[in-house]
PDB file of C-alpha atoms and ligand atoms in Angstrom:
ATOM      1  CA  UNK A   1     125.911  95.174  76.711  1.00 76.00           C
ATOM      2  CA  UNK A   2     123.576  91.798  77.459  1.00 88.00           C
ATOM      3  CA  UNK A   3     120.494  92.668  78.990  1.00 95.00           C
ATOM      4  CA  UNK A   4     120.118  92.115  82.678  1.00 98.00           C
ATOM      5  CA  UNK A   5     116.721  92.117  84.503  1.00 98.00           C
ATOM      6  CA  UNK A   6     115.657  93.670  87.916  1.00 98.00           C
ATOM      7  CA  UNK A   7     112.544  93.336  90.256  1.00 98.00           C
ATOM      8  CA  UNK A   8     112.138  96.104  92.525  1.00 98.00           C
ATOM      9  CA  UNK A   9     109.378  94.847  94.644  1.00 97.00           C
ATOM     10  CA  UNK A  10     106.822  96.952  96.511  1.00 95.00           C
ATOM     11  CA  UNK A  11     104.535  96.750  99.300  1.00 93.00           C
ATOM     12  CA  UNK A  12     104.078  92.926  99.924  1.00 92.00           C
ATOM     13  CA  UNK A  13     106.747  91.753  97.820  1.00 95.00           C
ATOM     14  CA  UNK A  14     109.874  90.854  99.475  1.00 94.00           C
ATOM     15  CA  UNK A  15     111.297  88.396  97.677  1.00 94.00           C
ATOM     16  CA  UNK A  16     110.803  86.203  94.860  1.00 95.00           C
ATOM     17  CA  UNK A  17     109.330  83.024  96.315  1.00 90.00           C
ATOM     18  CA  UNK A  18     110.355  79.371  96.611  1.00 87.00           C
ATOM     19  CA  UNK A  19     111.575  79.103  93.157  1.00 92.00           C
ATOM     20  CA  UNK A  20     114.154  81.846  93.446  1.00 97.00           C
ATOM     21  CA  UNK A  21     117.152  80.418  93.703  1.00 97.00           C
ATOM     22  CA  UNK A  22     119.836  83.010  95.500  1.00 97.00           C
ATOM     23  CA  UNK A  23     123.794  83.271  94.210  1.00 97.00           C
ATOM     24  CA  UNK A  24     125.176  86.793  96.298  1.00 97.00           C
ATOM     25  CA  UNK A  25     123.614  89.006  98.098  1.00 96.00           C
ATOM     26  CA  UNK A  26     125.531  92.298  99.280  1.00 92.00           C
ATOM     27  CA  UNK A  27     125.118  95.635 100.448  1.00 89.00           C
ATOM     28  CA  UNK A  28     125.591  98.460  98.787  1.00 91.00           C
ATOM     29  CA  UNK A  29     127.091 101.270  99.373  1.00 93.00           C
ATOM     30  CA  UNK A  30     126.769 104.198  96.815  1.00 96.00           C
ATOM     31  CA  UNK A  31     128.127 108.032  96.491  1.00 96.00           C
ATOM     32  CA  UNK A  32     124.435 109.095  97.373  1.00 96.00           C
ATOM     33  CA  UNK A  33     124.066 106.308 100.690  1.00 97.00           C
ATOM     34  CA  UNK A  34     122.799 102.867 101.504  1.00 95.00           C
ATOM     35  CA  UNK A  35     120.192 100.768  98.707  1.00 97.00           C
ATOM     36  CA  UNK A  36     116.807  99.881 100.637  1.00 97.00           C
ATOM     37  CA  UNK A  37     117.871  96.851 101.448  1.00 97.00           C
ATOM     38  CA  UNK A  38     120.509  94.296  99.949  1.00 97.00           C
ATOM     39  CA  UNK A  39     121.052  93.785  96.083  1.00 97.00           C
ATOM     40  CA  UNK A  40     120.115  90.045  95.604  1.00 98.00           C
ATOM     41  CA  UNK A  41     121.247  88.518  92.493  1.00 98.00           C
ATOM     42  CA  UNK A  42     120.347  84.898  91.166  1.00 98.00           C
ATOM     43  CA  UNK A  43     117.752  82.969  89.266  1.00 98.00           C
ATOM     44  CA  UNK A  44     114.205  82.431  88.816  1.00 97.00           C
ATOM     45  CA  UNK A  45     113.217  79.060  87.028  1.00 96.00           C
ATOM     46  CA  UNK A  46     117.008  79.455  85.136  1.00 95.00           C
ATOM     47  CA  UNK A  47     116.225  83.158  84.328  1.00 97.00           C
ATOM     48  CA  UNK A  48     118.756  85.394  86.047  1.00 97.00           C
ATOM     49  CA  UNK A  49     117.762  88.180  87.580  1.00 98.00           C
ATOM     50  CA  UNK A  50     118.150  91.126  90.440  1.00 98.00           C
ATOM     51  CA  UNK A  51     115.730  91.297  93.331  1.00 98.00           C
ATOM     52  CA  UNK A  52     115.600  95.160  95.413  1.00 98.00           C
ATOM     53  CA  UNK A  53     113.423  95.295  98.166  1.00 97.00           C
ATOM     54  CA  UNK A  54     112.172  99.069  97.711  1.00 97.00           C
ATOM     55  CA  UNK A  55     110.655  99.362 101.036  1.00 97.00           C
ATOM     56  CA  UNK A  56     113.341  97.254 102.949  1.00 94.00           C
ATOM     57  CA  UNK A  57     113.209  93.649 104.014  1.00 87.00           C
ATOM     58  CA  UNK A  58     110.616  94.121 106.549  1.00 83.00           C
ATOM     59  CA  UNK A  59     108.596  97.275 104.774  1.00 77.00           C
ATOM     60  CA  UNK A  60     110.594 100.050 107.306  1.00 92.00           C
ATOM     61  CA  UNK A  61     111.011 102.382 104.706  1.00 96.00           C
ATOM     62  CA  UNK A  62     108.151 104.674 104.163  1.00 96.00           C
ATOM     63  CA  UNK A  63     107.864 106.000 100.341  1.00 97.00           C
ATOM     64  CA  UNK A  64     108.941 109.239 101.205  1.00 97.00           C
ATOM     65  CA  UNK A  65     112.171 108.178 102.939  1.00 97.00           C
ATOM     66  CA  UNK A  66     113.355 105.726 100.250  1.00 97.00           C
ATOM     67  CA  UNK A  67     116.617 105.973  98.700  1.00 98.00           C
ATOM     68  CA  UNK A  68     115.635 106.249  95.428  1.00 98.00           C
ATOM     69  CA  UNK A  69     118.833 107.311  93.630  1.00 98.00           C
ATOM     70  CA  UNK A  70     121.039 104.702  95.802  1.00 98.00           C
ATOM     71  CA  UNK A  71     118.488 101.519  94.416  1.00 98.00           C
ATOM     72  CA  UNK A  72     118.505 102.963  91.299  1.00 98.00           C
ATOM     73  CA  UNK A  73     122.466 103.989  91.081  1.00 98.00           C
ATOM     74  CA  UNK A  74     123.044 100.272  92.243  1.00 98.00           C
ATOM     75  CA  UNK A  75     121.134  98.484  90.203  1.00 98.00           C
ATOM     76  CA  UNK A  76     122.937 100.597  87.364  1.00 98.00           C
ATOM     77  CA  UNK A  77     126.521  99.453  88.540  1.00 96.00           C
ATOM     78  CA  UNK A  78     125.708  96.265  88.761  1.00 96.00           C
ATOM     79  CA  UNK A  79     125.109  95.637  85.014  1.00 97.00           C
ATOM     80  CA  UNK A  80     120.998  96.370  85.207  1.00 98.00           C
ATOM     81  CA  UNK A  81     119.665  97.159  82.013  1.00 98.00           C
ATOM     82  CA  UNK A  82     116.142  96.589  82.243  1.00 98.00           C
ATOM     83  CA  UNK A  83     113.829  97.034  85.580  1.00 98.00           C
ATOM     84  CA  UNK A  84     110.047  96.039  86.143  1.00 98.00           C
ATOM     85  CA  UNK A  85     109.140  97.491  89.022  1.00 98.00           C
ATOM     86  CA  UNK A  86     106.090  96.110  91.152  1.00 98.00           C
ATOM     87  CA  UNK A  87     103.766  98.834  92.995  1.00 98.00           C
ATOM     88  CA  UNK A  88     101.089  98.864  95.009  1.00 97.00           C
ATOM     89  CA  UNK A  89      98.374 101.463  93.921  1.00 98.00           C
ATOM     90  CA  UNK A  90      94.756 102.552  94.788  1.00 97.00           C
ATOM     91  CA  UNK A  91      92.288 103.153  91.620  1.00 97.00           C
ATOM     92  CA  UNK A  92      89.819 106.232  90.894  1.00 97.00           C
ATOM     93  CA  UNK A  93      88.766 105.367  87.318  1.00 96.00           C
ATOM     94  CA  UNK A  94      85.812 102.906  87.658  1.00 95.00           C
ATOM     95  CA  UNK A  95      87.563 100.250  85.580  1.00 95.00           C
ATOM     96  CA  UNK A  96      90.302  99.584  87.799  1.00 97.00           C
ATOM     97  CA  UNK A  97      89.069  97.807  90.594  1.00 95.00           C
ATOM     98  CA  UNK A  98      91.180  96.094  93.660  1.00 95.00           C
ATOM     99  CA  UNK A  99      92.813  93.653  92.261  1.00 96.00           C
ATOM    100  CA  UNK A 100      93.082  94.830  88.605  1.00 98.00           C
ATOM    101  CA  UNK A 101      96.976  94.548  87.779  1.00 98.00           C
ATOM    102  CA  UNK A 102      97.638  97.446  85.759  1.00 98.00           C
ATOM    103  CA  UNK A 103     100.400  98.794  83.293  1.00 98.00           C
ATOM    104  CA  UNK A 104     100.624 102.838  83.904  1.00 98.00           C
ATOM    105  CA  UNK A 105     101.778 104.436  80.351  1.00 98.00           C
ATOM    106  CA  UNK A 106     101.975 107.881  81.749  1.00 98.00           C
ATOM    107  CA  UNK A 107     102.413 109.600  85.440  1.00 98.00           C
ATOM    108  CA  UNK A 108     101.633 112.959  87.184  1.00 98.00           C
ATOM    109  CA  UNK A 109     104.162 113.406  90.021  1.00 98.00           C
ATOM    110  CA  UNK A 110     102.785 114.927  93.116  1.00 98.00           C
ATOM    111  CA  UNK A 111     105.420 113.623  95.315  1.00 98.00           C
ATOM    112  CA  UNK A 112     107.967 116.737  96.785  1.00 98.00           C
ATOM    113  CA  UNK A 113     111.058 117.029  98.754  1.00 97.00           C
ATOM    114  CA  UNK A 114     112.231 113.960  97.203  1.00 98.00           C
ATOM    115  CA  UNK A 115     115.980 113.955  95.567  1.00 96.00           C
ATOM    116  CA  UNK A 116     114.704 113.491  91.788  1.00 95.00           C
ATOM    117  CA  UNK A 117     117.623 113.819  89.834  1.00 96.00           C
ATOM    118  CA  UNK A 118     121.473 112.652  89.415  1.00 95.00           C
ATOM    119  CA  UNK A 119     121.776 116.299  87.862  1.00 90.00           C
ATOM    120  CA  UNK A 120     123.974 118.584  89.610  1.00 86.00           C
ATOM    121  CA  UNK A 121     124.793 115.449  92.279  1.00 85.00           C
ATOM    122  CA  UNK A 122     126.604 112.792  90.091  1.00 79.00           C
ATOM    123  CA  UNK A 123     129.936 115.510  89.788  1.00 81.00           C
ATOM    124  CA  UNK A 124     129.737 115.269  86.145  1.00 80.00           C
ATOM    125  CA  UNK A 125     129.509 119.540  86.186  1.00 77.00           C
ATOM    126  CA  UNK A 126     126.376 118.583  83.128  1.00 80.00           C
ATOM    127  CA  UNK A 127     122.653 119.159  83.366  1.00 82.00           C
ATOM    128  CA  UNK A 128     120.701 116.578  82.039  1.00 82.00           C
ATOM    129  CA  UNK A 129     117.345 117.509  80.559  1.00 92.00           C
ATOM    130  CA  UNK A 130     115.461 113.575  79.874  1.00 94.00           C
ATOM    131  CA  UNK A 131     112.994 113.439  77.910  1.00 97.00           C
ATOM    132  CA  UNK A 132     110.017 112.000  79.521  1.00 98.00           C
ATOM    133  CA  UNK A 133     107.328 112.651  77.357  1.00 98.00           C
ATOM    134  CA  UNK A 134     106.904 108.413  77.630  1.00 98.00           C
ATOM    135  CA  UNK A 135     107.700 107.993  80.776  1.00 98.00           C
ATOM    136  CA  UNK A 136     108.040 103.798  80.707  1.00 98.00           C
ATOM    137  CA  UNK A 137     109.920 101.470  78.405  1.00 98.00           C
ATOM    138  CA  UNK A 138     108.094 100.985  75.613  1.00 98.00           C
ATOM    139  CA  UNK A 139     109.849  97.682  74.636  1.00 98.00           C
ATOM    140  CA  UNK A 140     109.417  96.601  77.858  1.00 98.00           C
ATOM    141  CA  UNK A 141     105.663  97.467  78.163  1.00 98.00           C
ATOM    142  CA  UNK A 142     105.256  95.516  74.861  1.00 98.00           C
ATOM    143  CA  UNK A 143     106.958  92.479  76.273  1.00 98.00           C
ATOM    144  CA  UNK A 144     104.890  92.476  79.197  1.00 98.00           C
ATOM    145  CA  UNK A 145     101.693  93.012  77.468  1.00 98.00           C
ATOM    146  CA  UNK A 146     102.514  89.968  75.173  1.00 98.00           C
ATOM    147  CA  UNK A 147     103.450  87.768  78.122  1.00 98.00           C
ATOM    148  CA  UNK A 148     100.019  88.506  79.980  1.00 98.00           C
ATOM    149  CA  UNK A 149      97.893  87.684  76.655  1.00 97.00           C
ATOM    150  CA  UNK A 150      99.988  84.408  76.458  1.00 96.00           C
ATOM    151  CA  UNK A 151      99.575  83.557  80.143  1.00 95.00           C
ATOM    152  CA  UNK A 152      95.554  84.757  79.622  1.00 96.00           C
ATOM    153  CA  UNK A 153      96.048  86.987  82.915  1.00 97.00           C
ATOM    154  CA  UNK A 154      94.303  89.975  82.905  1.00 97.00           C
ATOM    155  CA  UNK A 155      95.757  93.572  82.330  1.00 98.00           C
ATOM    156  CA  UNK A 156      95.494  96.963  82.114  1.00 98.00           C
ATOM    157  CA  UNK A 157      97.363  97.612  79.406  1.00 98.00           C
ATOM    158  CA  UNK A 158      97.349 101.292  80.162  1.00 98.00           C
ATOM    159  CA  UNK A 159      96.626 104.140  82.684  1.00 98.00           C
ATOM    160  CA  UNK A 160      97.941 107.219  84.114  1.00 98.00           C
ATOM    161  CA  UNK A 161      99.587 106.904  87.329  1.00 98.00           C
ATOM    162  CA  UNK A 162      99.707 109.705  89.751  1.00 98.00           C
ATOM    163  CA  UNK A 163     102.462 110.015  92.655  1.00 98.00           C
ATOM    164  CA  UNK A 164     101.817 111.552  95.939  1.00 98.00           C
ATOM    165  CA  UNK A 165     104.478 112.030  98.627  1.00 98.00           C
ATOM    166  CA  UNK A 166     102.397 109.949 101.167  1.00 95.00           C
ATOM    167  CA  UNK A 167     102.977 108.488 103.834  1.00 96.00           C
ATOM    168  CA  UNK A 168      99.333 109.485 104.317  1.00 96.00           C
ATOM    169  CA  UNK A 169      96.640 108.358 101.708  1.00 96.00           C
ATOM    170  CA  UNK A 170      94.405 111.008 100.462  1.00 96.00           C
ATOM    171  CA  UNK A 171      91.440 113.354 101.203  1.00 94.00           C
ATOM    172  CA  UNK A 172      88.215 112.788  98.707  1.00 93.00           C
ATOM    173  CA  UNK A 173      88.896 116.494  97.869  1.00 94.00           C
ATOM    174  CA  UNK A 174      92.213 115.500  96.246  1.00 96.00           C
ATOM    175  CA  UNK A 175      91.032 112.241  94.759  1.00 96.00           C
ATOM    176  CA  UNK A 176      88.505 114.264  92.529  1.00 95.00           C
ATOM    177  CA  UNK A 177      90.981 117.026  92.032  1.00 97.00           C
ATOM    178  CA  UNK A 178      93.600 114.322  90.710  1.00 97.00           C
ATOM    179  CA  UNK A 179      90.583 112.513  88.754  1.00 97.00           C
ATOM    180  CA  UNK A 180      89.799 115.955  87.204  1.00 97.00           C
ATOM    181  CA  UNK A 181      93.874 115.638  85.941  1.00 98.00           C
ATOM    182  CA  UNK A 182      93.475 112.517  84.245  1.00 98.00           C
ATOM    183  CA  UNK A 183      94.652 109.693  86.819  1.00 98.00           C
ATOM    184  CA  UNK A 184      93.787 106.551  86.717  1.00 98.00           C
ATOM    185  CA  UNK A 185      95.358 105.463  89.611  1.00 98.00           C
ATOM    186  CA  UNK A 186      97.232 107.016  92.553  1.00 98.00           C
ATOM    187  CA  UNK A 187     100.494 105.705  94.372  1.00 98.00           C
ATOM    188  CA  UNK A 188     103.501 106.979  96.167  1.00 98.00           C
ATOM    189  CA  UNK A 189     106.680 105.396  94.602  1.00 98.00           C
ATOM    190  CA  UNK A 190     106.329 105.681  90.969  1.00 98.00           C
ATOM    191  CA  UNK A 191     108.751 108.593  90.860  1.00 98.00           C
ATOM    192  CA  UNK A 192     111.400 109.500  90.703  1.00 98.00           C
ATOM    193  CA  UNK A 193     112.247 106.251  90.579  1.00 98.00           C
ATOM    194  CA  UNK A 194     110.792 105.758  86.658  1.00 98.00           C
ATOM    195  CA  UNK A 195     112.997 109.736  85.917  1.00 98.00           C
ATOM    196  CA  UNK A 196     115.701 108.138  87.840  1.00 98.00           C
ATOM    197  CA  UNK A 197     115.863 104.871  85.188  1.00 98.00           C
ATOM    198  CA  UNK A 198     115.737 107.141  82.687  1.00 98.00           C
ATOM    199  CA  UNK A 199     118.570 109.199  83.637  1.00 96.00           C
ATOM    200  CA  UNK A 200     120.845 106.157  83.772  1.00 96.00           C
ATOM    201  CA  UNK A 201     119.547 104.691  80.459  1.00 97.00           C
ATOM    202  CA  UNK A 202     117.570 101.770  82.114  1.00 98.00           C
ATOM    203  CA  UNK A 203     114.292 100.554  80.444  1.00 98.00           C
ATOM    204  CA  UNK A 204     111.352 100.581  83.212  1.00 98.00           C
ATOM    205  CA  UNK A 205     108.046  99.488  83.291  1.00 98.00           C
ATOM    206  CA  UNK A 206     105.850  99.439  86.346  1.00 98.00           C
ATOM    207  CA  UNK A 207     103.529  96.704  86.794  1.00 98.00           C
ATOM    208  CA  UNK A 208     100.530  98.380  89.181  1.00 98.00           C
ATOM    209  CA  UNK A 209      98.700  95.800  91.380  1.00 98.00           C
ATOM    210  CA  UNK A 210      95.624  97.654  92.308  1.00 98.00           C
ATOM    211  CA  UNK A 211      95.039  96.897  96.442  1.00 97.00           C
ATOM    212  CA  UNK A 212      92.009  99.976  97.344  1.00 94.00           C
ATOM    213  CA  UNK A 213      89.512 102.236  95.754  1.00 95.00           C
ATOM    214  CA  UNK A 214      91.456 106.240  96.752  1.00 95.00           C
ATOM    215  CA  UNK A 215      89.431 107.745  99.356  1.00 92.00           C
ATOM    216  CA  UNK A 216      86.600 105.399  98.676  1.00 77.00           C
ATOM    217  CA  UNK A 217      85.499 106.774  95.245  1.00 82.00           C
ATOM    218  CA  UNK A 218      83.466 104.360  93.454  1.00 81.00           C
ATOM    219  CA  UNK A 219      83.067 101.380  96.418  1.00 76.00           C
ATOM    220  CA  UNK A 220      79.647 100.574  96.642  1.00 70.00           C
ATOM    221  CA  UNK A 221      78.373 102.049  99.600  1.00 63.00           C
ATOM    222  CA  UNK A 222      79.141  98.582 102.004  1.00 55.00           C
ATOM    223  CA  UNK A 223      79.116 101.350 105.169  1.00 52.00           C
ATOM    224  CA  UNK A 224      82.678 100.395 105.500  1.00 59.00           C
ATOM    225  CA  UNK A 225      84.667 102.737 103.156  1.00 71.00           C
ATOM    226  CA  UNK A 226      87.560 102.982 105.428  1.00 84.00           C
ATOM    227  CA  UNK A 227      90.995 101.987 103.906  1.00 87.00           C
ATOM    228  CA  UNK A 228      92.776  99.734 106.226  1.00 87.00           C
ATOM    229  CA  UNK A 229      96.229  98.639 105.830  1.00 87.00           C
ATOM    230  CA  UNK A 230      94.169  94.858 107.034  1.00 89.00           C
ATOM    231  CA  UNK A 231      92.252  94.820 103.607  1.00 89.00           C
ATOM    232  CA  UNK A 232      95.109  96.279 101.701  1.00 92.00           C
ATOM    233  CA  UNK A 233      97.872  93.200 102.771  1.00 91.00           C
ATOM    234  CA  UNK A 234      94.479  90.786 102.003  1.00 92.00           C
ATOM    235  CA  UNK A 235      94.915  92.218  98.398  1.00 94.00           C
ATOM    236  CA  UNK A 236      98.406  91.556  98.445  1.00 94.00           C
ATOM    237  CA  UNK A 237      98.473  88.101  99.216  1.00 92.00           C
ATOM    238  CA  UNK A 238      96.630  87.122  96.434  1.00 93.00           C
ATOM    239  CA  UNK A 239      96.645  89.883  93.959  1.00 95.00           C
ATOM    240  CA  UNK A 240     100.648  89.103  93.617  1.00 96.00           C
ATOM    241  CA  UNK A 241     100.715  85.890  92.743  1.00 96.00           C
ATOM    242  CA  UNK A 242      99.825  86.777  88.977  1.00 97.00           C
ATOM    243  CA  UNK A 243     101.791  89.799  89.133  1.00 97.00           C
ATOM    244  CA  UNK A 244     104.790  87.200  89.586  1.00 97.00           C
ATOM    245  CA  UNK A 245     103.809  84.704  87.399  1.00 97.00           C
ATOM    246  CA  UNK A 246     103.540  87.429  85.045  1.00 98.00           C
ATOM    247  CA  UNK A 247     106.828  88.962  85.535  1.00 98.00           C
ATOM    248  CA  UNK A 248     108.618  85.260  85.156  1.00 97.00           C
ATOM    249  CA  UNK A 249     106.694  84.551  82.043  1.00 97.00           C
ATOM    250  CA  UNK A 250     108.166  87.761  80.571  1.00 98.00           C
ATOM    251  CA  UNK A 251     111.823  86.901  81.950  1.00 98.00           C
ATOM    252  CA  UNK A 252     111.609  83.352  80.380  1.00 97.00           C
ATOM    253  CA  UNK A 253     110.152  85.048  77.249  1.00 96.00           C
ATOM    254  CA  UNK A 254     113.168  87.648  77.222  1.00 93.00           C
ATOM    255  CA  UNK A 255     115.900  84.619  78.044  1.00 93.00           C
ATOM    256  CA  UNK A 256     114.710  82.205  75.493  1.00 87.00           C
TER     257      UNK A 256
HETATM  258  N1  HPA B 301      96.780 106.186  97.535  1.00 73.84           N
HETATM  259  C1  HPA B 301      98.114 106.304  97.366  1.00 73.84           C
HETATM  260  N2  HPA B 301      98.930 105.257  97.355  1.00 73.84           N
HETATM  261  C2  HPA B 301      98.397 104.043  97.514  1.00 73.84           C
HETATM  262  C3  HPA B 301      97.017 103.854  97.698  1.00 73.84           C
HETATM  263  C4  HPA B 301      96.169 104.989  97.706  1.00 73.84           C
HETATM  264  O1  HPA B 301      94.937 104.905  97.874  1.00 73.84           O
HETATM  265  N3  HPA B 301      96.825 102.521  97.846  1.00 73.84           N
HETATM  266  C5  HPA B 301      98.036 101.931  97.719  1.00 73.84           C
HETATM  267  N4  HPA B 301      99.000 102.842  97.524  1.00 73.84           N
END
């Protein structure tokens, strides 16, 4: 099967950019509903590739009503075999500032209510019992790694990410309790999308763009702690563009 790349883009990341250049676009339909928004399929700088919008075109889908299994189910049928999926995140552990990009190697989910599995949906009448013990590509997290020493952009090469159901950020009380688990970094669409991957046989990696400190644990003390979705888009802007020129150096790295 010849590898085929997707970009499921998160908060602030919509699209590709200028130098996307788009073939099809379509919407699809799947046995568990409608994808977030619609597959597009066509190439960055020559490198072919899928783009999903995991919060719709316009960010109207909250992280707790996302489709996850219809992106993920798509993506599948149409031929993805790898995905590096972009998320927004806020830090706890001190060496993760805003505007650290960051490559989780482990997760705590804390999200609920969620459809988390193909198992016991997909008709197949079988159970299937993943193992997640890794719970990202670890080819994939390689690649990246080397790409981002190649391009000199800085990375954390590693971290624990920990999923909350959101929409809502978090009280201080749950930041330390989470801290006290051993996260790194807190967000609210890591899973299931990563267990979804995995059930399909698709190689995921997450690529974490750091946009707030949780609950204001470790800002220095500026008398403005409050998180405001104003700073966090700020963080965006710019804290993206190296998250994309990192994800095309690892697609032209992968297509050579
Ligand atoms: N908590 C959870 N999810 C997030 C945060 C946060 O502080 N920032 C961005 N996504």
């Amino acid at each position: 099967m010849p590898a085929l790349y997707s970009v499921i883009g998160g908060s602030g990341l919509y699209n590709l950019g200028e130098n996307f250049v788009q073939e099809s676009q379509e919407i699809v339909e799947t046995p568990y509903g409608a994808t977030s928004a619609p597959i597009i399929r066509g190439t960055w700088q020559d490198c072919p590739v899928i783009f999903l919008a995991r919060h719709g075109e316009s960010h109207r889908i909250p992280p707790h009503q996302i489709n996850y299994r219809a992106n993920l189910y798509a993506l599948k049928q149409q031929g993805v075999t790898h995905i590096i999926a972009v998320n927004a995140v806020g830090a706890i552990s001190a060496d993760y500032e805003p505007r650290t990009i960051a490559l989780p190697d482990q997760i705590i989910d804390y999200s609920w209510g969620r459809a988390q599995s193909f198992s016991g949906a997909d008709g197949s009448g079988e159970v299937h019992h993943i193992d997640f013990t890794y719970p990202y590509s670890s080819s994939l997290r390689a690649m990246i790694i080397e790409s981002s020493n190649v391009a000199n952009i800085r990375l954390q090469s590693s971290g624990v990410y920990g999923c909350t159901n959101g929409p809502r950020l978090e009280s201080k009380a749950e930041i330390i309790k989470m801290s006290r688990d051993g996260c790194d970094m807190i967000g609210m669409t890591g899973m299931p999308e990563a267990a979804l991957a995995r059930e399909l046989g698709i190689e995921y990696a997450s690529i974490a763009l750091v946009v707030n400190w949780c609950a204001g644990v470790n800002e220095p003390d500026s008398g403005d702690s409050e998180i405001t979705m104003e700073k966090i888009m700020q963080i965006l802007e710019q804290g993206l563009e190296p998250v994309k020129q990192l994800i095309l150096l690892t697609l032209k790295r992968v297509n050579q």
